[in-house]
Each structure stands twice: as C-alpha cells, then as structure tokens.
mmCIF file with all atom_site columns, C-alpha atoms in Angstrom:
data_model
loop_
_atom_site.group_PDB
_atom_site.id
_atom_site.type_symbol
_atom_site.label_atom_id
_atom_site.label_alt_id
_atom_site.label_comp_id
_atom_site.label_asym_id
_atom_site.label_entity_id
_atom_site.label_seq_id
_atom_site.pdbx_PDB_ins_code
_atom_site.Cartn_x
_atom_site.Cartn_y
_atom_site.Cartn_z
_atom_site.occupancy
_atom_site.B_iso_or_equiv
_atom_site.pdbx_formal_charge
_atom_site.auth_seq_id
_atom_site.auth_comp_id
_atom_site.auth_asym_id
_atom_site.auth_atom_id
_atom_site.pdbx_PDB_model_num
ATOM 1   C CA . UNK A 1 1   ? -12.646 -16.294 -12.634 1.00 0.00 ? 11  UNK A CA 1
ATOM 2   C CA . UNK A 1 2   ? -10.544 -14.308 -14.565 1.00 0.00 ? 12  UNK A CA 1
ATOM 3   C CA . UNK A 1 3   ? -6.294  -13.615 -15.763 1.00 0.00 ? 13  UNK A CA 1
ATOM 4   C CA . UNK A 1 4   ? -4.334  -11.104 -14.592 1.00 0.00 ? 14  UNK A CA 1
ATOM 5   C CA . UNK A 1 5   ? -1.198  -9.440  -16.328 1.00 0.00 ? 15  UNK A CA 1
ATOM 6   C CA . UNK A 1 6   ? 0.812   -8.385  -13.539 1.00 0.00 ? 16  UNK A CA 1
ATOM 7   C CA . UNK A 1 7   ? 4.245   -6.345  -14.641 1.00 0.00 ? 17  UNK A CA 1
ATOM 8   C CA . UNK A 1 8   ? 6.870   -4.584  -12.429 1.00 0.00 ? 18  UNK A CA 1
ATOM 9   C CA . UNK A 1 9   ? 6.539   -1.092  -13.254 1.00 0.00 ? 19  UNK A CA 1
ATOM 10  C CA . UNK A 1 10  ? 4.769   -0.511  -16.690 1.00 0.00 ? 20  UNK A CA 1
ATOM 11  C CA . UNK A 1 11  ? 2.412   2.187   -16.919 1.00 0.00 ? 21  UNK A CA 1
ATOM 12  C CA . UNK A 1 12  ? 0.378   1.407   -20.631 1.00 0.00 ? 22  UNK A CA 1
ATOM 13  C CA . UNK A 1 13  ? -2.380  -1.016  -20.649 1.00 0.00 ? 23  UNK A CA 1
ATOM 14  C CA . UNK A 1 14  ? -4.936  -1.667  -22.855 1.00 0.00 ? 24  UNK A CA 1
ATOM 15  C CA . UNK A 1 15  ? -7.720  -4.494  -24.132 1.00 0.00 ? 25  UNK A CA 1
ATOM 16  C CA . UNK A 1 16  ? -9.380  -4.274  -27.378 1.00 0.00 ? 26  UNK A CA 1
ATOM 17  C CA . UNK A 1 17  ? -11.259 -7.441  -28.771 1.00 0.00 ? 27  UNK A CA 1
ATOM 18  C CA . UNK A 1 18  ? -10.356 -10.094 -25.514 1.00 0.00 ? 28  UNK A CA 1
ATOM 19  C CA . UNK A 1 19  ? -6.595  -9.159  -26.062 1.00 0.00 ? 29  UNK A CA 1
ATOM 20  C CA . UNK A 1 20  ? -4.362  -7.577  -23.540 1.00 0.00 ? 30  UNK A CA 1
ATOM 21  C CA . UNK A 1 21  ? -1.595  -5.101  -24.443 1.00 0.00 ? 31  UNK A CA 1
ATOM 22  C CA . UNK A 1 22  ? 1.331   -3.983  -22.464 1.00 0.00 ? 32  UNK A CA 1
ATOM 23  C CA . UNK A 1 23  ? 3.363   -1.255  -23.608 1.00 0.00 ? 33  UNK A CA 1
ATOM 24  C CA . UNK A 1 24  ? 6.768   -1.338  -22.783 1.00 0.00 ? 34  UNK A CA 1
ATOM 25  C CA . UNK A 1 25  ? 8.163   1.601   -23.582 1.00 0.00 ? 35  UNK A CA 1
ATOM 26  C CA . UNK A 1 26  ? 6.938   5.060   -24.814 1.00 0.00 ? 36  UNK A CA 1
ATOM 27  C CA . UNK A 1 27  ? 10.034  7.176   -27.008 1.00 0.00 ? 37  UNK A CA 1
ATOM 28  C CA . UNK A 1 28  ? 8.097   10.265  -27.880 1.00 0.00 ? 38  UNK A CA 1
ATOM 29  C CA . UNK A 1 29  ? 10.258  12.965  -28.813 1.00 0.00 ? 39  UNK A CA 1
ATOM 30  C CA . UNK A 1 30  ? 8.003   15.874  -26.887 1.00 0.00 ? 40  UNK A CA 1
ATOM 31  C CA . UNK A 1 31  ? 8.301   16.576  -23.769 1.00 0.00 ? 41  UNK A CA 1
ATOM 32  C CA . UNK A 1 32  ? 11.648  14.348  -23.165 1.00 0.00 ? 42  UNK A CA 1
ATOM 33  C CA . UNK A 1 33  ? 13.635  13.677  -26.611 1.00 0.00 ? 43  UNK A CA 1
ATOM 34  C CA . UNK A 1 34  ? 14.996  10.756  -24.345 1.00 0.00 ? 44  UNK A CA 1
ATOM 35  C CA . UNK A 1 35  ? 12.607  9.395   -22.740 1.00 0.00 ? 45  UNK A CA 1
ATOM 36  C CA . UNK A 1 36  ? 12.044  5.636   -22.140 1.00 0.00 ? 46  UNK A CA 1
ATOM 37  C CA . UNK A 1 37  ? 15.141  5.381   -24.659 1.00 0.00 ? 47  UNK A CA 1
ATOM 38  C CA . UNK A 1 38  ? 18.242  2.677   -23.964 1.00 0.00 ? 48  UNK A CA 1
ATOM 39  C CA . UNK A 1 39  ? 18.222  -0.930  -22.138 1.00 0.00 ? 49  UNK A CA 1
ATOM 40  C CA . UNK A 1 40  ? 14.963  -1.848  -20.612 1.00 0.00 ? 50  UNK A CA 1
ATOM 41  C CA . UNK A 1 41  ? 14.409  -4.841  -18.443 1.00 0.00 ? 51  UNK A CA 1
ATOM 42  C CA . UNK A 1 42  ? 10.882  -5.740  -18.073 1.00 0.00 ? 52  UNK A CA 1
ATOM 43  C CA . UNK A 1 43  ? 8.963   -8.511  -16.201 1.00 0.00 ? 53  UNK A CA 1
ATOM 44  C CA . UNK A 1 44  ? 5.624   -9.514  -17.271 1.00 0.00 ? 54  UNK A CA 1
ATOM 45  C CA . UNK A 1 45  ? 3.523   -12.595 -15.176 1.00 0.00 ? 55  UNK A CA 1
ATOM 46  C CA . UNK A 1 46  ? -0.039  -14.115 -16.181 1.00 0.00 ? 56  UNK A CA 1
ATOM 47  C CA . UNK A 1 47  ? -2.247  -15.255 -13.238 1.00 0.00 ? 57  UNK A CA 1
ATOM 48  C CA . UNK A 1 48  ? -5.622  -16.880 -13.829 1.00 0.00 ? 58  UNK A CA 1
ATOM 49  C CA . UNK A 1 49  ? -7.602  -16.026 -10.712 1.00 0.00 ? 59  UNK A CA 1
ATOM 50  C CA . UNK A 1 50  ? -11.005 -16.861 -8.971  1.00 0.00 ? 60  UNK A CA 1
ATOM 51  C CA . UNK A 1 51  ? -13.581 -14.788 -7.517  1.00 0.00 ? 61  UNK A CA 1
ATOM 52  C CA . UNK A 1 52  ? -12.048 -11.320 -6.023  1.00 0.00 ? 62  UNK A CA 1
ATOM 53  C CA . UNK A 1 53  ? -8.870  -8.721  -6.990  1.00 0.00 ? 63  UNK A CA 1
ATOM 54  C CA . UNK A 1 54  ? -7.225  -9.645  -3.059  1.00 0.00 ? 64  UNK A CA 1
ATOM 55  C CA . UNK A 1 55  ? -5.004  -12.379 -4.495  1.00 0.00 ? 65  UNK A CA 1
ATOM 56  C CA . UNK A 1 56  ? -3.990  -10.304 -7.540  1.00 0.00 ? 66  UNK A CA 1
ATOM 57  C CA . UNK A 1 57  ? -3.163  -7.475  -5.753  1.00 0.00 ? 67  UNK A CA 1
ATOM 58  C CA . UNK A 1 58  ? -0.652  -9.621  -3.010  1.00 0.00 ? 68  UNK A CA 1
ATOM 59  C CA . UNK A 1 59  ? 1.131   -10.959 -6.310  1.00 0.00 ? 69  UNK A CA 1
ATOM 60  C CA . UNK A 1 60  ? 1.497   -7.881  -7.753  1.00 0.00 ? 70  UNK A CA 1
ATOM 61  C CA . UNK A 1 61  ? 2.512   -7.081  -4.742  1.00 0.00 ? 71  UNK A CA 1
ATOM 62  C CA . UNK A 1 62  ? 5.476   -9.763  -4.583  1.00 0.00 ? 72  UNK A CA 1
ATOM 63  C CA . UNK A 1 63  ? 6.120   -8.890  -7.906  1.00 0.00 ? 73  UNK A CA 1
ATOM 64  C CA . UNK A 1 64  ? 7.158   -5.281  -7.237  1.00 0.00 ? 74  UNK A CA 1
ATOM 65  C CA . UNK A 1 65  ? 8.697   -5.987  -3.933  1.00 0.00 ? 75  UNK A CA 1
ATOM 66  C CA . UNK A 1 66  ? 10.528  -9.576  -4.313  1.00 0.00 ? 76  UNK A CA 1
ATOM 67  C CA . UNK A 1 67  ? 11.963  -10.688 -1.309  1.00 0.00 ? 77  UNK A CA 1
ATOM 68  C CA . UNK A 1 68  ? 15.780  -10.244 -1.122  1.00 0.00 ? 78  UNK A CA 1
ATOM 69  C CA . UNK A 1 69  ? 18.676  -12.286 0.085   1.00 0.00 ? 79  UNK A CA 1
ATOM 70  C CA . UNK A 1 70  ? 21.656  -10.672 1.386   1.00 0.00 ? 80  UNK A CA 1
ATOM 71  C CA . UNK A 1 71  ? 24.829  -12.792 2.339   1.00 0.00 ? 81  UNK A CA 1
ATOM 72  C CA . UNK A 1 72  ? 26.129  -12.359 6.004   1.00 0.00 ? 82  UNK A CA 1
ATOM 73  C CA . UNK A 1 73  ? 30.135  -13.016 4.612   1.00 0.00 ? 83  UNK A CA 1
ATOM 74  C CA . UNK A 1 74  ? 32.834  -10.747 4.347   1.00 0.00 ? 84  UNK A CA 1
ATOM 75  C CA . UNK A 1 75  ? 32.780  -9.014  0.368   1.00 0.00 ? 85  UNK A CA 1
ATOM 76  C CA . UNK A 1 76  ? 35.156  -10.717 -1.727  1.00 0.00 ? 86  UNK A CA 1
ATOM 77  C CA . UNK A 1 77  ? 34.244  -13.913 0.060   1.00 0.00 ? 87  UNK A CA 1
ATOM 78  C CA . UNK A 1 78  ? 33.900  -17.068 -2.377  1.00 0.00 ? 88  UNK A CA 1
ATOM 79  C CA . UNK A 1 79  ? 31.146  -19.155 -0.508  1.00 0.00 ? 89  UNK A CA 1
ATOM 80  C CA . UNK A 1 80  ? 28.378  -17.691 1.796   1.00 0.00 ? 90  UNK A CA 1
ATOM 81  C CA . UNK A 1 81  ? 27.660  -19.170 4.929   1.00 0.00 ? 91  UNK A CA 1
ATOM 82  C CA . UNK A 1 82  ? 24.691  -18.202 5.994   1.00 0.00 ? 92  UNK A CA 1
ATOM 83  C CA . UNK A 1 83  ? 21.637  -16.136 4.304   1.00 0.00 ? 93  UNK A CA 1
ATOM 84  C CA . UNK A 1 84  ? 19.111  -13.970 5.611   1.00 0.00 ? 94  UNK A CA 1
ATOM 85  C CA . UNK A 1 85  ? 15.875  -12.830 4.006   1.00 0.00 ? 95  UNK A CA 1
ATOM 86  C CA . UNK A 1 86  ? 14.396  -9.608  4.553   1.00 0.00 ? 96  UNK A CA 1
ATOM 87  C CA . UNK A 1 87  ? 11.311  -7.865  3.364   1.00 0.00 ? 97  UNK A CA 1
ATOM 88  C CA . UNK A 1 88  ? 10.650  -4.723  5.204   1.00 0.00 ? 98  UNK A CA 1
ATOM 89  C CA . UNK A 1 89  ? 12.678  -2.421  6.676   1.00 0.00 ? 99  UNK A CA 1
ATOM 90  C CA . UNK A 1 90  ? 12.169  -1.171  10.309  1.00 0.00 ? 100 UNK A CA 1
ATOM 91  C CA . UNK A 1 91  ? 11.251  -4.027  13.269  1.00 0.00 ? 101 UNK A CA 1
ATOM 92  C CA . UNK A 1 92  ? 8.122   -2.124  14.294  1.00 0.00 ? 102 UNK A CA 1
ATOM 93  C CA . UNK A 1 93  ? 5.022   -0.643  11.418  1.00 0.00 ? 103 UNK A CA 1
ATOM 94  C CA . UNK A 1 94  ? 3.962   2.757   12.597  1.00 0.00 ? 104 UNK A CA 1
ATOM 95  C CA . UNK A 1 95  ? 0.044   1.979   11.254  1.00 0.00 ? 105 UNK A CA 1
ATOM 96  C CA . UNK A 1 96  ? -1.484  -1.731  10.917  1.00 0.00 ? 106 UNK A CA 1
ATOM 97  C CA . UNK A 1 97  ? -4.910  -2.379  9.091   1.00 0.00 ? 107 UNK A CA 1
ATOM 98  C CA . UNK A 1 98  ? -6.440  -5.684  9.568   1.00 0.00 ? 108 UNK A CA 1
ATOM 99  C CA . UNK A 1 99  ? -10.146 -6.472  8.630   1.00 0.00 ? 109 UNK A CA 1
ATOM 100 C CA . UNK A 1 100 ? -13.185 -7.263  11.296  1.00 0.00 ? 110 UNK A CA 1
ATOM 101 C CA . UNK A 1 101 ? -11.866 -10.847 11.731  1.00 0.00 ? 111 UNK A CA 1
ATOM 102 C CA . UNK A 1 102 ? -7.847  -9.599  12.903  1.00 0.00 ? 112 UNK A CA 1
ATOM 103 C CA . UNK A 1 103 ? -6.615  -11.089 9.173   1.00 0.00 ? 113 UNK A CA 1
ATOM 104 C CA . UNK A 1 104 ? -4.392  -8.767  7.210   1.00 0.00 ? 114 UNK A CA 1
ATOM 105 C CA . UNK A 1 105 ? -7.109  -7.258  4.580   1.00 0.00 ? 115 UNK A CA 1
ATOM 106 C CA . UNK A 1 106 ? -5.831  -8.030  1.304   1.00 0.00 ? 116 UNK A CA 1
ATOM 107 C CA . UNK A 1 107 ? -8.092  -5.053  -0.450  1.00 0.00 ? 117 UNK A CA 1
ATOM 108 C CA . UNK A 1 108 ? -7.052  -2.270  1.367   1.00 0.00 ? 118 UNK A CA 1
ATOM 109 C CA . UNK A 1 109 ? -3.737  -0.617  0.977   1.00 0.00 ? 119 UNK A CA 1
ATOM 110 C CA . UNK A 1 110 ? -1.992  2.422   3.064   1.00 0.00 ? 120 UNK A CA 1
ATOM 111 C CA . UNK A 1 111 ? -0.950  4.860   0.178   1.00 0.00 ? 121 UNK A CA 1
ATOM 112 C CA . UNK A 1 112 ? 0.521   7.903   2.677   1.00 0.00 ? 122 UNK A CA 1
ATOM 113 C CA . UNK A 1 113 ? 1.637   7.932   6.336   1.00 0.00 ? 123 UNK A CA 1
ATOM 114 C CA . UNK A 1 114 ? 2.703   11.074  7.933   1.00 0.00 ? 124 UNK A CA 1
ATOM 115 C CA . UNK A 1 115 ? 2.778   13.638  10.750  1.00 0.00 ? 125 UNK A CA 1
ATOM 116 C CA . UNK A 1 116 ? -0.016  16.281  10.527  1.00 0.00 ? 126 UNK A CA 1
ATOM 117 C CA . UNK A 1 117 ? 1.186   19.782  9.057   1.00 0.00 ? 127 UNK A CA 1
ATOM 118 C CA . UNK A 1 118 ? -0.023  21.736  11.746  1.00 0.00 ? 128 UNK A CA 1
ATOM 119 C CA . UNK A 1 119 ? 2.897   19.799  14.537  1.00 0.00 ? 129 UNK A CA 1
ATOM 120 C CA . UNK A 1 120 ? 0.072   18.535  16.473  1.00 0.00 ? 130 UNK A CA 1
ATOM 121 C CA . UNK A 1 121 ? 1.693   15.105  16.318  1.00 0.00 ? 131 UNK A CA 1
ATOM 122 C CA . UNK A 1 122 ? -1.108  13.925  15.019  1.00 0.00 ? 132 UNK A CA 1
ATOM 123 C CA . UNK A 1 123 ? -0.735  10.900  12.281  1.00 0.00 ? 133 UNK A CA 1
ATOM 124 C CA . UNK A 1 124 ? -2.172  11.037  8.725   1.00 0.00 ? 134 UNK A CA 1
ATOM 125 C CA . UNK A 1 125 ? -3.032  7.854   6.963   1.00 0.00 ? 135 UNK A CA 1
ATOM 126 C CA . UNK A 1 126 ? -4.438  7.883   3.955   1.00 0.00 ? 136 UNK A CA 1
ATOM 127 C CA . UNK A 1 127 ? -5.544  4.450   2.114   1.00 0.00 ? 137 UNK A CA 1
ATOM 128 C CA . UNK A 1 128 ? -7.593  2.917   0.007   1.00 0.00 ? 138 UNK A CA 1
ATOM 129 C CA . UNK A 1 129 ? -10.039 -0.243  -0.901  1.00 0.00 ? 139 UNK A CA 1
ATOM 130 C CA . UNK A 1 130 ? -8.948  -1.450  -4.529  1.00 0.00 ? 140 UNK A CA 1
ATOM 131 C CA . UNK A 1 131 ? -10.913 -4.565  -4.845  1.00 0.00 ? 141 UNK A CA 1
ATOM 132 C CA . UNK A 1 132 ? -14.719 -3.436  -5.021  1.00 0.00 ? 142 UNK A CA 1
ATOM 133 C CA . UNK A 1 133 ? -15.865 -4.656  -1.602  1.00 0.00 ? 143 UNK A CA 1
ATOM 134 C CA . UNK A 1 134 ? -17.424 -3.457  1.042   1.00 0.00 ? 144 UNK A CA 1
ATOM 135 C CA . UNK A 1 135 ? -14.806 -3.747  3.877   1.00 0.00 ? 145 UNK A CA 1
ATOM 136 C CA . UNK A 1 136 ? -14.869 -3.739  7.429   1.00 0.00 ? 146 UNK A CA 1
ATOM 137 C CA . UNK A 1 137 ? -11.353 -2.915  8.530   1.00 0.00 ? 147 UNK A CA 1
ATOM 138 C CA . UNK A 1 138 ? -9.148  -2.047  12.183  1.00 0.00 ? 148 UNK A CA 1
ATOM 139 C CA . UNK A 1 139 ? -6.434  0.735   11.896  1.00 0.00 ? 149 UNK A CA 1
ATOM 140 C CA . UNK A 1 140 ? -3.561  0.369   14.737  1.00 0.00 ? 150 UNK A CA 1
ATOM 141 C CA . UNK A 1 141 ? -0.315  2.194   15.589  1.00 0.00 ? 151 UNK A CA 1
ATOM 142 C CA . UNK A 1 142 ? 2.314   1.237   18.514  1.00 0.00 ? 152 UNK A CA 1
ATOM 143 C CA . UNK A 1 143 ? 0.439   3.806   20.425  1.00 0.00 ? 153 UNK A CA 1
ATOM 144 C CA . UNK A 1 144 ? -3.252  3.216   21.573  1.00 0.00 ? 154 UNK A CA 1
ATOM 145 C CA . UNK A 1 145 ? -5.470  5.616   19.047  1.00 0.00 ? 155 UNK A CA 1
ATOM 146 C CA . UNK A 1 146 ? -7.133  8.498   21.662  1.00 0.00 ? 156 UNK A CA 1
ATOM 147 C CA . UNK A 1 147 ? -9.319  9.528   18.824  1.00 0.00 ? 157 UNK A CA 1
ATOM 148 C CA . UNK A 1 148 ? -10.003 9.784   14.845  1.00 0.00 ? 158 UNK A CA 1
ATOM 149 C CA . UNK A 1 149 ? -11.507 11.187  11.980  1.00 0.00 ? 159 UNK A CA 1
ATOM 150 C CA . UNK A 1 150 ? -11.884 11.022  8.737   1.00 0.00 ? 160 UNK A CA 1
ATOM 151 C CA . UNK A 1 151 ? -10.707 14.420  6.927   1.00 0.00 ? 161 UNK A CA 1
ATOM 152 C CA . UNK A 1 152 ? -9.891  16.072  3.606   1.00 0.00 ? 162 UNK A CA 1
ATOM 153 C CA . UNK A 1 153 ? -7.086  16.960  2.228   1.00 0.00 ? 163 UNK A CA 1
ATOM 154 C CA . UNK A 1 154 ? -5.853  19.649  4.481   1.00 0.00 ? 164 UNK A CA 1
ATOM 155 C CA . UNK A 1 155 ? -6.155  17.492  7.166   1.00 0.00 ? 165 UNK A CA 1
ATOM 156 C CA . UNK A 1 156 ? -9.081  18.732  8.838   1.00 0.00 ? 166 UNK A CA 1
ATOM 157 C CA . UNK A 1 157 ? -10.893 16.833  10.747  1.00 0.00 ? 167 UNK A CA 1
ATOM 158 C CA . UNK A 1 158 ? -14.532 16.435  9.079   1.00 0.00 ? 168 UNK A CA 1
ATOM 159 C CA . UNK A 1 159 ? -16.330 13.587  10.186  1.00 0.00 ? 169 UNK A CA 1
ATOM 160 C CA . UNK A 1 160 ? -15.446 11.600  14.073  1.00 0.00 ? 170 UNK A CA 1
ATOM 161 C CA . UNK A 1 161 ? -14.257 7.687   13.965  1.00 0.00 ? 171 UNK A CA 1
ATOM 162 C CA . UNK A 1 162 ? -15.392 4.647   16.603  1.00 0.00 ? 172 UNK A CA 1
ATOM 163 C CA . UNK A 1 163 ? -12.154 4.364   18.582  1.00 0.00 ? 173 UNK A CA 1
ATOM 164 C CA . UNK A 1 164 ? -12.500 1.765   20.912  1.00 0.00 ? 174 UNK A CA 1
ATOM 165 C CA . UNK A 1 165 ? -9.355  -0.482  22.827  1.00 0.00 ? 175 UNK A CA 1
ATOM 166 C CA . UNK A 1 166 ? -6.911  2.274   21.518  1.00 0.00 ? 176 UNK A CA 1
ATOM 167 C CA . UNK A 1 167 ? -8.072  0.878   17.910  1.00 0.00 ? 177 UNK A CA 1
ATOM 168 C CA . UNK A 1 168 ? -10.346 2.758   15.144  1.00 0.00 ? 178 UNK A CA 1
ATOM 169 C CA . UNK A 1 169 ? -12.564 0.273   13.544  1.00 0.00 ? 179 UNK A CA 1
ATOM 170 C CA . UNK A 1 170 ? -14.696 2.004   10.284  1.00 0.00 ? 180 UNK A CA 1
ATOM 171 C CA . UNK A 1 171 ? -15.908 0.451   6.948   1.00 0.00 ? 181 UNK A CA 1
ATOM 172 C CA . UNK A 1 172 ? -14.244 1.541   3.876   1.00 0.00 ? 182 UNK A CA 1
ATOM 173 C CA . UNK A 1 173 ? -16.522 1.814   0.668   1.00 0.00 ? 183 UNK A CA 1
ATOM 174 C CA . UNK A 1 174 ? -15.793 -0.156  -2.555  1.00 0.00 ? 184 UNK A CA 1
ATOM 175 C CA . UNK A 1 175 ? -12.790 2.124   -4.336  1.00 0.00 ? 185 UNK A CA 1
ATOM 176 C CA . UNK A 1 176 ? -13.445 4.611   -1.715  1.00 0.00 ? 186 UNK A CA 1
ATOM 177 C CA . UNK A 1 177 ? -9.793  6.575   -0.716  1.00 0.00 ? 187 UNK A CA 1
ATOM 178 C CA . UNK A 1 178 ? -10.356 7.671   3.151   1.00 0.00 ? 188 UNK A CA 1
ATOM 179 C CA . UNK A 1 179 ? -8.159  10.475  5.066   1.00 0.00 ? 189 UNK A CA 1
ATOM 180 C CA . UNK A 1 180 ? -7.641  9.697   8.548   1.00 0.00 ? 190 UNK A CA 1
ATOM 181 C CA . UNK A 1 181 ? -6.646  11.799  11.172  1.00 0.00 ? 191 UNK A CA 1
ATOM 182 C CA . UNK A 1 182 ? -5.505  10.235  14.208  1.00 0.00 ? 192 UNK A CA 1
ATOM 183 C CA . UNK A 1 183 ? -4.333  11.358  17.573  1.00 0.00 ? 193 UNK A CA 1
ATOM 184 C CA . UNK A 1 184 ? -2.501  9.253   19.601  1.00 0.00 ? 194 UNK A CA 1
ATOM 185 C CA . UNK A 1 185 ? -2.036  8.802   23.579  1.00 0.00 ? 195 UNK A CA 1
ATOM 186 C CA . UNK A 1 186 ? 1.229   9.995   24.910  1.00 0.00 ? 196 UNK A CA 1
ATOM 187 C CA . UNK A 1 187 ? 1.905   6.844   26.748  1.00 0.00 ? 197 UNK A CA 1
ATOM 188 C CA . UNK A 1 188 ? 3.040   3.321   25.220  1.00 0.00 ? 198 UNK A CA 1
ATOM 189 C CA . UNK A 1 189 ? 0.616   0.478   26.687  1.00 0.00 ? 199 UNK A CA 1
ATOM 190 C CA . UNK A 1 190 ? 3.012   -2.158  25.695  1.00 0.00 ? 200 UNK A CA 1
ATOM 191 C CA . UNK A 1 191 ? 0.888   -3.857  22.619  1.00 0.00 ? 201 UNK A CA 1
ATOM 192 C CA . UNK A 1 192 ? 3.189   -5.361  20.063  1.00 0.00 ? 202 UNK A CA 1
ATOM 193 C CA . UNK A 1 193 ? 1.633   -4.986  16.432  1.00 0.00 ? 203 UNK A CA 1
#
C-alpha cells in the first residue's frame, strides 16, 4: 500500500526523511523577474492506495480534468433547468488502447497523436506505460489498422507490429515510451469505438 499526493498542476516534489513536500510556487528573479509571482490557486489531494500506480494515475487524472457542468438556459437566466455533463470533446476518439482483456488499461497513456510528416496519412501515436508493469495492450482507430510499426522519432518505421481484425495488439515494457506508426485502410468498416 502506499499515499499519494496528487496536485493540479505543480511541478516541485520532493521526500526527505518519510515527508512529502510540494512546492507551490518558485519566484526566482533569473530567467523571469516575474515568474510564479501574484494570486495562486492550488489544489492538493492525499490518496492512500493498494497494490499498483493504475488507480493513482485515474485520480490524478480526475483531478486535472474535473468533469464540468454547463447550464442549457439562456445567460442572464436566474434558475437552470436542465444540466449536462461533459468530459471530452469530440463524439468519436481517433486512437483507443484497451489491454488483452478489452478493459480500458489504466497504465498506459497516449501522450501524442498526429498525422505522419511525410503526408502519407499515416497516424503517429506515441504513449507510454507509467505504472511498472508489463502490459499487454490493443491500439484501435475508427478505421481498421492495415499495418504498424513501432518507429523512432522521425517516424520511421523500425520494427513491424501484429495487426490482426484491423487492430494492433503488442506488449508495452514497464516505463517503456513506444512510437507507433500506423497506416490505416481507406475504407470505414462500420466499428464504433
């Protein structure tokens, strides 16, 4: 088991003798004679834990990204009638990872998604495993995957992927960040992520 500190947004962290120490601003006058200077709000949370970072990481997760409520009235309106919550914008994700089992995989994290450089059309994806396991994961799009690879970071392809039902399954390493290179059919098969 363990504790987490989870914050939204603070970048110093330190623990010296079983303490834990946040820092919440920085005012050095070199580079930026203003920097970090003025009103700060900050949000701190501690979470005890149990075995695994996966639960940690989805908090942190909420944390930085709290659901929002918008009203549906007219502005200037004195009561709201109805409320809708959203979390994401877009109706459709242009890449889904799910481990072996089809279960969103709470260790792995997309950090980049983006059209090649070289206007092949083909996708970049670049993520990462941030929990210290071995993981087993499926990478999807709205389009059924032709073929991938894993490649560095000029996007060339270096090493081939197992693509199989339009999906590329691979194992990510414990901390390991992965480059993929994907090229996708032209046609739509009609899967829903």
């Amino acid at each position: 088991f363990g504790v987490a500190i989870l914050n939204n947004g603070r970048y110093g962290h330190g623990v010296f003798d079983g303490a834990v120490r946040v820092s919440l601003a920085r005012a050095a006058n070199y580079p930026d004679p203003n920097a970090d200077r003025g009103h700060h709000e900050v949000t701190l949370a501690i979470r005890p834990h149990g075995t695994g970072l996966g639960d940690v990481r989805a908090a942190a997760a909420r944390l930085n990204a709290p659901v929002r409520f918008i009203a549906s009235g007219a502005v200037g309106e004195s009561s709201v009638t109805s409320q809708v919550v959203t979390s994401s914008v877009g109706t459709s994700p242009v890449v889904t990872v799910t481990g072996s089992d089809g279960q969103p995989s709470t260790g792995v994290g997309i950090d980049a998604v983006k059209l090649a450089d070289d206007d092949s059309g083909d996708l970049i994806v670049r993520l990462h495993e941030a929990c210290g396991n071995r993981v087993r994961i499926c990478v999807a799009t709205p389009h059924r995957i032709a073929e991938a690879w894993r490649c560095n970071l000029l996007e060339e392809p270096e090493t081939a992927e197992e693509v199989g039902d339009g999906i590329v399954a691979l194992t990510l390493a414990p901390f390991r960040i992965v480059t993929l290179r994907l090229r996708r059919s032209a046609t739509d098969d009609g899967r829903t992520l």
